[in-house]
mmCIF file of C-alpha atoms in Angstrom:
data_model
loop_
_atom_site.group_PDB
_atom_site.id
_atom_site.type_symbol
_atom_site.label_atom_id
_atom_site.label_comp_id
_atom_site.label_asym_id
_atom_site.label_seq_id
_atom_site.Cartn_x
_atom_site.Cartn_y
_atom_site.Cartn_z
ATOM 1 C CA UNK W 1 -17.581 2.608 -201.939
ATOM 2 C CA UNK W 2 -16.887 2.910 -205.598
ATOM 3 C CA UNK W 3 -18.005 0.186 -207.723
ATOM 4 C CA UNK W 4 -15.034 -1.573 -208.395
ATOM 5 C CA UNK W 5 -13.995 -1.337 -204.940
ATOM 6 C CA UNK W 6 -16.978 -3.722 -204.321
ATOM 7 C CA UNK W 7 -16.158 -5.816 -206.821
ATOM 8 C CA UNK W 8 -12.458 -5.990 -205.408
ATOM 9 C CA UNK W 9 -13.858 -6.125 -201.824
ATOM 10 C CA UNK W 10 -16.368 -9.070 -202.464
ATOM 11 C CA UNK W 11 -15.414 -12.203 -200.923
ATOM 12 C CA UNK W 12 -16.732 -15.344 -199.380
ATOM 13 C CA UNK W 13 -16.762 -14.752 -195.885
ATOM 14 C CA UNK W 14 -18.057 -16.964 -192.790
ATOM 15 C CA UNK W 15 -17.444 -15.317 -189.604
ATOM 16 C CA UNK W 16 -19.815 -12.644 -188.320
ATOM 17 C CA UNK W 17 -20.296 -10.279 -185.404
ATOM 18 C CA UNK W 18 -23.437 -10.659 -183.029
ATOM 19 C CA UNK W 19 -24.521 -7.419 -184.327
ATOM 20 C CA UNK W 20 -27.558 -6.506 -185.952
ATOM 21 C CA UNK W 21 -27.907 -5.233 -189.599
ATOM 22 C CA UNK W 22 -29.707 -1.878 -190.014
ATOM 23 C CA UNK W 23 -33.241 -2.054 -191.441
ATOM 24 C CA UNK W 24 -31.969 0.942 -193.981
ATOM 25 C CA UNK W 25 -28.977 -1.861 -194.829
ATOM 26 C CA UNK W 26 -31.186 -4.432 -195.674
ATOM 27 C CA UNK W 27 -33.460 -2.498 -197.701
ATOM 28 C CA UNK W 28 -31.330 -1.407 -199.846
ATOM 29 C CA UNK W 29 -30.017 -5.185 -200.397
ATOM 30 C CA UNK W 30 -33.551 -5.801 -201.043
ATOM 31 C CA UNK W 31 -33.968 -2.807 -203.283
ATOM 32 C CA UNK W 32 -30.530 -4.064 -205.382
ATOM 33 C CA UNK W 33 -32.394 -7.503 -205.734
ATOM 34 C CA UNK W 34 -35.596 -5.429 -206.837
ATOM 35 C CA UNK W 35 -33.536 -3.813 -209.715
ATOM 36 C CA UNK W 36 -31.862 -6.520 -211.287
ATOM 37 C CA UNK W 37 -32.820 -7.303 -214.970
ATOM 38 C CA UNK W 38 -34.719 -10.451 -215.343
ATOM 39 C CA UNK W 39 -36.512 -12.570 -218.208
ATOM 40 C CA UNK W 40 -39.011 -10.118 -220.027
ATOM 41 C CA UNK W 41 -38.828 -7.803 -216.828
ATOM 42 C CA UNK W 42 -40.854 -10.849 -215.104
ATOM 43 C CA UNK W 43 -38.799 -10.675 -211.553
ATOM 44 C CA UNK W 44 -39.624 -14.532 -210.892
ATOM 45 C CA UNK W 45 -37.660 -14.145 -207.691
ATOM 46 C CA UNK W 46 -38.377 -13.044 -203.986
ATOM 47 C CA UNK W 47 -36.719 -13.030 -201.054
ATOM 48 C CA UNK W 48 -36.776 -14.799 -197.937
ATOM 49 C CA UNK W 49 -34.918 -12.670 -194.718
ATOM 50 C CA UNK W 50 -34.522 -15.117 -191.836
ATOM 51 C CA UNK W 51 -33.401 -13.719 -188.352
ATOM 52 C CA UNK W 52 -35.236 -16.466 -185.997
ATOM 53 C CA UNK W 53 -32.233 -18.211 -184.294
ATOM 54 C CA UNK W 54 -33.977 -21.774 -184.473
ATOM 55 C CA UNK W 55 -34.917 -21.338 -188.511
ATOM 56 C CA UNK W 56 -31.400 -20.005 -189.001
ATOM 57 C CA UNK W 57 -30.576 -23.317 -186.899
ATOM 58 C CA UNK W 58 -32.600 -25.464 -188.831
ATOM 59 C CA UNK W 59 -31.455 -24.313 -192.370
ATOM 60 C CA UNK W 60 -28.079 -24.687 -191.297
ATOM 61 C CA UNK W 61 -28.563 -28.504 -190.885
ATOM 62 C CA UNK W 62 -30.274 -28.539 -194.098
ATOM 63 C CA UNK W 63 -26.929 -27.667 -195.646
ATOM 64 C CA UNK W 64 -26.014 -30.781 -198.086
ATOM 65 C CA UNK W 65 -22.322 -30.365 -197.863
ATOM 66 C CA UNK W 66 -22.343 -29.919 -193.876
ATOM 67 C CA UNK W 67 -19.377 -27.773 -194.636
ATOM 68 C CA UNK W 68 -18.697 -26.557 -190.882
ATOM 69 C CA UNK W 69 -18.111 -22.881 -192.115
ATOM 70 C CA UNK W 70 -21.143 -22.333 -194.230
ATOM 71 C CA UNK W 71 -23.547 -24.171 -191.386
ATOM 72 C CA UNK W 72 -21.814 -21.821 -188.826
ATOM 73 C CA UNK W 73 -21.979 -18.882 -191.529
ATOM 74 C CA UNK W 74 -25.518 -19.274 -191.115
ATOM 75 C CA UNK W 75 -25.997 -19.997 -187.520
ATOM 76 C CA UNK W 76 -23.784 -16.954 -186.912
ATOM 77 C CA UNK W 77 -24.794 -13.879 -188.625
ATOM 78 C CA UNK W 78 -27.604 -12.004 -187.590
ATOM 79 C CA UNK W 79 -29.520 -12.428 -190.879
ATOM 80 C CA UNK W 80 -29.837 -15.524 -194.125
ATOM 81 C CA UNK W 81 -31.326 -13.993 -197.511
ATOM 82 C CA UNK W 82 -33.213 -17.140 -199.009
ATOM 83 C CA UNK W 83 -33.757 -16.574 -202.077
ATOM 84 C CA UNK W 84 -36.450 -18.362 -204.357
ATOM 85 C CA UNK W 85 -38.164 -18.076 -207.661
ATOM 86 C CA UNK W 86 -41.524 -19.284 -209.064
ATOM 87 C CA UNK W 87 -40.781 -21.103 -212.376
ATOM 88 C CA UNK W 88 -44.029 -20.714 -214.144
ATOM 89 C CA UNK W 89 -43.399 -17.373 -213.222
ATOM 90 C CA UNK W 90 -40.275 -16.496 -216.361
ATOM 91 C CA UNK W 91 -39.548 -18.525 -219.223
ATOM 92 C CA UNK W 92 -36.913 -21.292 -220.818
ATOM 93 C CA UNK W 93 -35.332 -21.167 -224.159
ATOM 94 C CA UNK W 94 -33.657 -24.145 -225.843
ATOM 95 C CA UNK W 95 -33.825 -25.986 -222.536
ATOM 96 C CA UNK W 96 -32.077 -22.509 -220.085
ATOM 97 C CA UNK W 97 -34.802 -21.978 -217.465
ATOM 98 C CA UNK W 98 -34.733 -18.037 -217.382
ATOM 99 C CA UNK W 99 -35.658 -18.049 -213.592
ATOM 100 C CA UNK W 100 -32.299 -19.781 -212.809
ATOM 101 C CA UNK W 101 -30.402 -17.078 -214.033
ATOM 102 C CA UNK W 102 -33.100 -14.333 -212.916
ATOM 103 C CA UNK W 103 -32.232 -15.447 -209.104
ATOM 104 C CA UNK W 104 -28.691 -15.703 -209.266
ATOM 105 C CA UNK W 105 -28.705 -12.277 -210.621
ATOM 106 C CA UNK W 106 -30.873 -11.148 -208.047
ATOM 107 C CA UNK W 107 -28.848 -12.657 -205.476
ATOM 108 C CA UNK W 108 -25.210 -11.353 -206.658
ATOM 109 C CA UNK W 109 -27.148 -7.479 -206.378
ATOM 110 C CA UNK W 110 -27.864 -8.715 -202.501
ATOM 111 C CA UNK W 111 -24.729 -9.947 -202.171
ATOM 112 C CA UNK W 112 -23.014 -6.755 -204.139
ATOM 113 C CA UNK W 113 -25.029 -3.900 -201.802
ATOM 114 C CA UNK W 114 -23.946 -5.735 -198.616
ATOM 115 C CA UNK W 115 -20.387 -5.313 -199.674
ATOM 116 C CA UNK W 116 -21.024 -2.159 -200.142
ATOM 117 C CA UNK W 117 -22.932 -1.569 -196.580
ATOM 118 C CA UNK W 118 -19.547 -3.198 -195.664
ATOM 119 C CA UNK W 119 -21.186 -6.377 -194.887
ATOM 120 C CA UNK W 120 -19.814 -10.146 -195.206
ATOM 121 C CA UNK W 121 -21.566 -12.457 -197.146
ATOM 122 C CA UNK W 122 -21.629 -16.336 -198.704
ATOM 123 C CA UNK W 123 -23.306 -17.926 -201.159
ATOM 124 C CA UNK W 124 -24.981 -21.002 -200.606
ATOM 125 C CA UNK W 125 -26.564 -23.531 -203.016
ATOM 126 C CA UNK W 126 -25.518 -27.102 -201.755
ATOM 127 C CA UNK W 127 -28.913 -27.203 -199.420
ATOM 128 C CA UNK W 128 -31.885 -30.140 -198.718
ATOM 129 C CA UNK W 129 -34.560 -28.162 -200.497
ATOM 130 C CA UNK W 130 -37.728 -29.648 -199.459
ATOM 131 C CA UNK W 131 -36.141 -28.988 -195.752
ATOM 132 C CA UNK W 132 -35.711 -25.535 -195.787
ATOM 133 C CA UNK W 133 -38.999 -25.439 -197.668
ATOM 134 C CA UNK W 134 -40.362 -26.709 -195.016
ATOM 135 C CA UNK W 135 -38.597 -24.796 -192.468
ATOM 136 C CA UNK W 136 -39.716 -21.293 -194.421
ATOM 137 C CA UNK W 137 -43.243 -22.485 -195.339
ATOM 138 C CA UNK W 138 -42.540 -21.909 -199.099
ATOM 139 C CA UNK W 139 -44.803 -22.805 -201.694
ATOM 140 C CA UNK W 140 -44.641 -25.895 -203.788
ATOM 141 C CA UNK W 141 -44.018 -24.096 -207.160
ATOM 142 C CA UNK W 142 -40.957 -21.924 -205.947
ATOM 143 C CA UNK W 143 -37.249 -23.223 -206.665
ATOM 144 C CA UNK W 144 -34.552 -22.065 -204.015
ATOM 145 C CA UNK W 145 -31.731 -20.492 -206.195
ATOM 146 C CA UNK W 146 -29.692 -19.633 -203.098
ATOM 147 C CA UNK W 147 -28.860 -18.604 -199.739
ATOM 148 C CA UNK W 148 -26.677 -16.282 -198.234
ATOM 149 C CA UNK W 149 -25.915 -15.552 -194.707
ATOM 150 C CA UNK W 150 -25.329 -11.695 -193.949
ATOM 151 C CA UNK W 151 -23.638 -9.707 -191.378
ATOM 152 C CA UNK W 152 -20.639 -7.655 -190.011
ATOM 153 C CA UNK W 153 -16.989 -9.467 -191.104
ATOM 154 C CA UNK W 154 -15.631 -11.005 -187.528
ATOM 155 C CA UNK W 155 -12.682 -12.133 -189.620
ATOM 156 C CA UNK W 156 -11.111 -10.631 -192.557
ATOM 157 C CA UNK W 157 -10.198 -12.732 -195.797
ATOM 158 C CA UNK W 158 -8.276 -12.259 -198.618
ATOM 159 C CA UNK W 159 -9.457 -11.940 -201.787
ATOM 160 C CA UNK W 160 -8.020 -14.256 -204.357
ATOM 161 C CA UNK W 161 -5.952 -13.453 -206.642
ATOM 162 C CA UNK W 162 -6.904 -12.404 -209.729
ATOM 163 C CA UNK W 163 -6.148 -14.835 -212.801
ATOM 164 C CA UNK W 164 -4.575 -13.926 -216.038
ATOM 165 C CA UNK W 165 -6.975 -12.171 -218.202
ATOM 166 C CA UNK W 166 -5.894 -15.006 -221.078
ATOM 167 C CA UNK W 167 -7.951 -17.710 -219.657
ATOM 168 C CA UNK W 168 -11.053 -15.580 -219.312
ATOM 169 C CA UNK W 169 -11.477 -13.688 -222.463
ATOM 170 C CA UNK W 170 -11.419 -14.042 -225.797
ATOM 171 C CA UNK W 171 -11.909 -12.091 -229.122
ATOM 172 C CA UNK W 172 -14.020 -13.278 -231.837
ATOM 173 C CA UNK W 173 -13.595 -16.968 -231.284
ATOM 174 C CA UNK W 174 -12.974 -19.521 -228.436
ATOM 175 C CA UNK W 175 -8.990 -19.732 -227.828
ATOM 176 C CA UNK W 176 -8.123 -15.999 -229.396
ATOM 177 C CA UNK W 177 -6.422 -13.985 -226.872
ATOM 178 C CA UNK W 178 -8.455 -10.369 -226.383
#
């Protein structure tokens, strides 16, 4: 898939197969995540693959918003990337905490190669923390950035539609059209 078919193709999807996910698939998620830039080439993030049914279980009642389709999302598809990053670990600038944006990057690359694998995906941020901590036996000094459940689309959704490229982007200064 071309990379603006991914880009197209990514959406937000919740219903998966019972099928498994190749171990060739998920490495090269895991290699995507392994390339993203980070803070001073730190890589503050790893990555937590979950395919016991009870953890996936368990982390889906740690999910704050106990949306039914993201606790199903998880619960459903064979696998749930958790992924976490170590603070101490990159660095902060006028108050932005580096490993913040470190993760999320690392996350969108996971969530970009499973598109591309032709795999559904969601992100998830809205969770209990200190639950699925627990749950994962993570160490104290690692943040959760996000999670996202993976696995073959059982149900197809559209993409949204595009906006106007006038409320995105500007040139030179806030408010000027590009």
């Amino acid at each position: 898939m071309e990379f603006f078919d991914v880009i197209k193709k990514r959406t937000s999807i919740s219903k998966y197969k019972d099928s498994k996910i190749s171990k060739e698939s998920i490495d090269k998620m895991i290699e995507a995540a392994m390339r993203a830039p980070s803070w001073k080439n730190r890589s503050a993030f790893r990555i937590v693959i979950v395919d016991d049914k009870d953890k996936k279980d368990e982390i889906a009642e740690s999910i704050r918003n106990k949306d039914d389709k993201a606790c199903n999302a998880v619960k459903e598809a064979p696998i749930a990337m958790v992924i976490i990053a170590k603070p101490d670990d990159s660095g902060e600038v006028e108050g932005k905490d580096f490993y913040l944006v470190d993760g999320a990057i690392a996350m969108e690359h996971i969530i970009l190669a499973a598109t591309a694998e032709g795999y559904g995906t969601l992100w998830i941020g809205a969770i209990d923390e200190g639950e699925v901590k627990d749950i994962l036996k993570i160490p104290d000094e690692y943040k959760i950035i996000g999670i996202t459940p993976v696995g073959e689309i059982a149900e197809e959704k559209e993409h949204y539609k595009a906006k106007d490229i006038k409320e995105f982007a500007f040139r030179n200064e806030y408010n000027n059209p590009y």
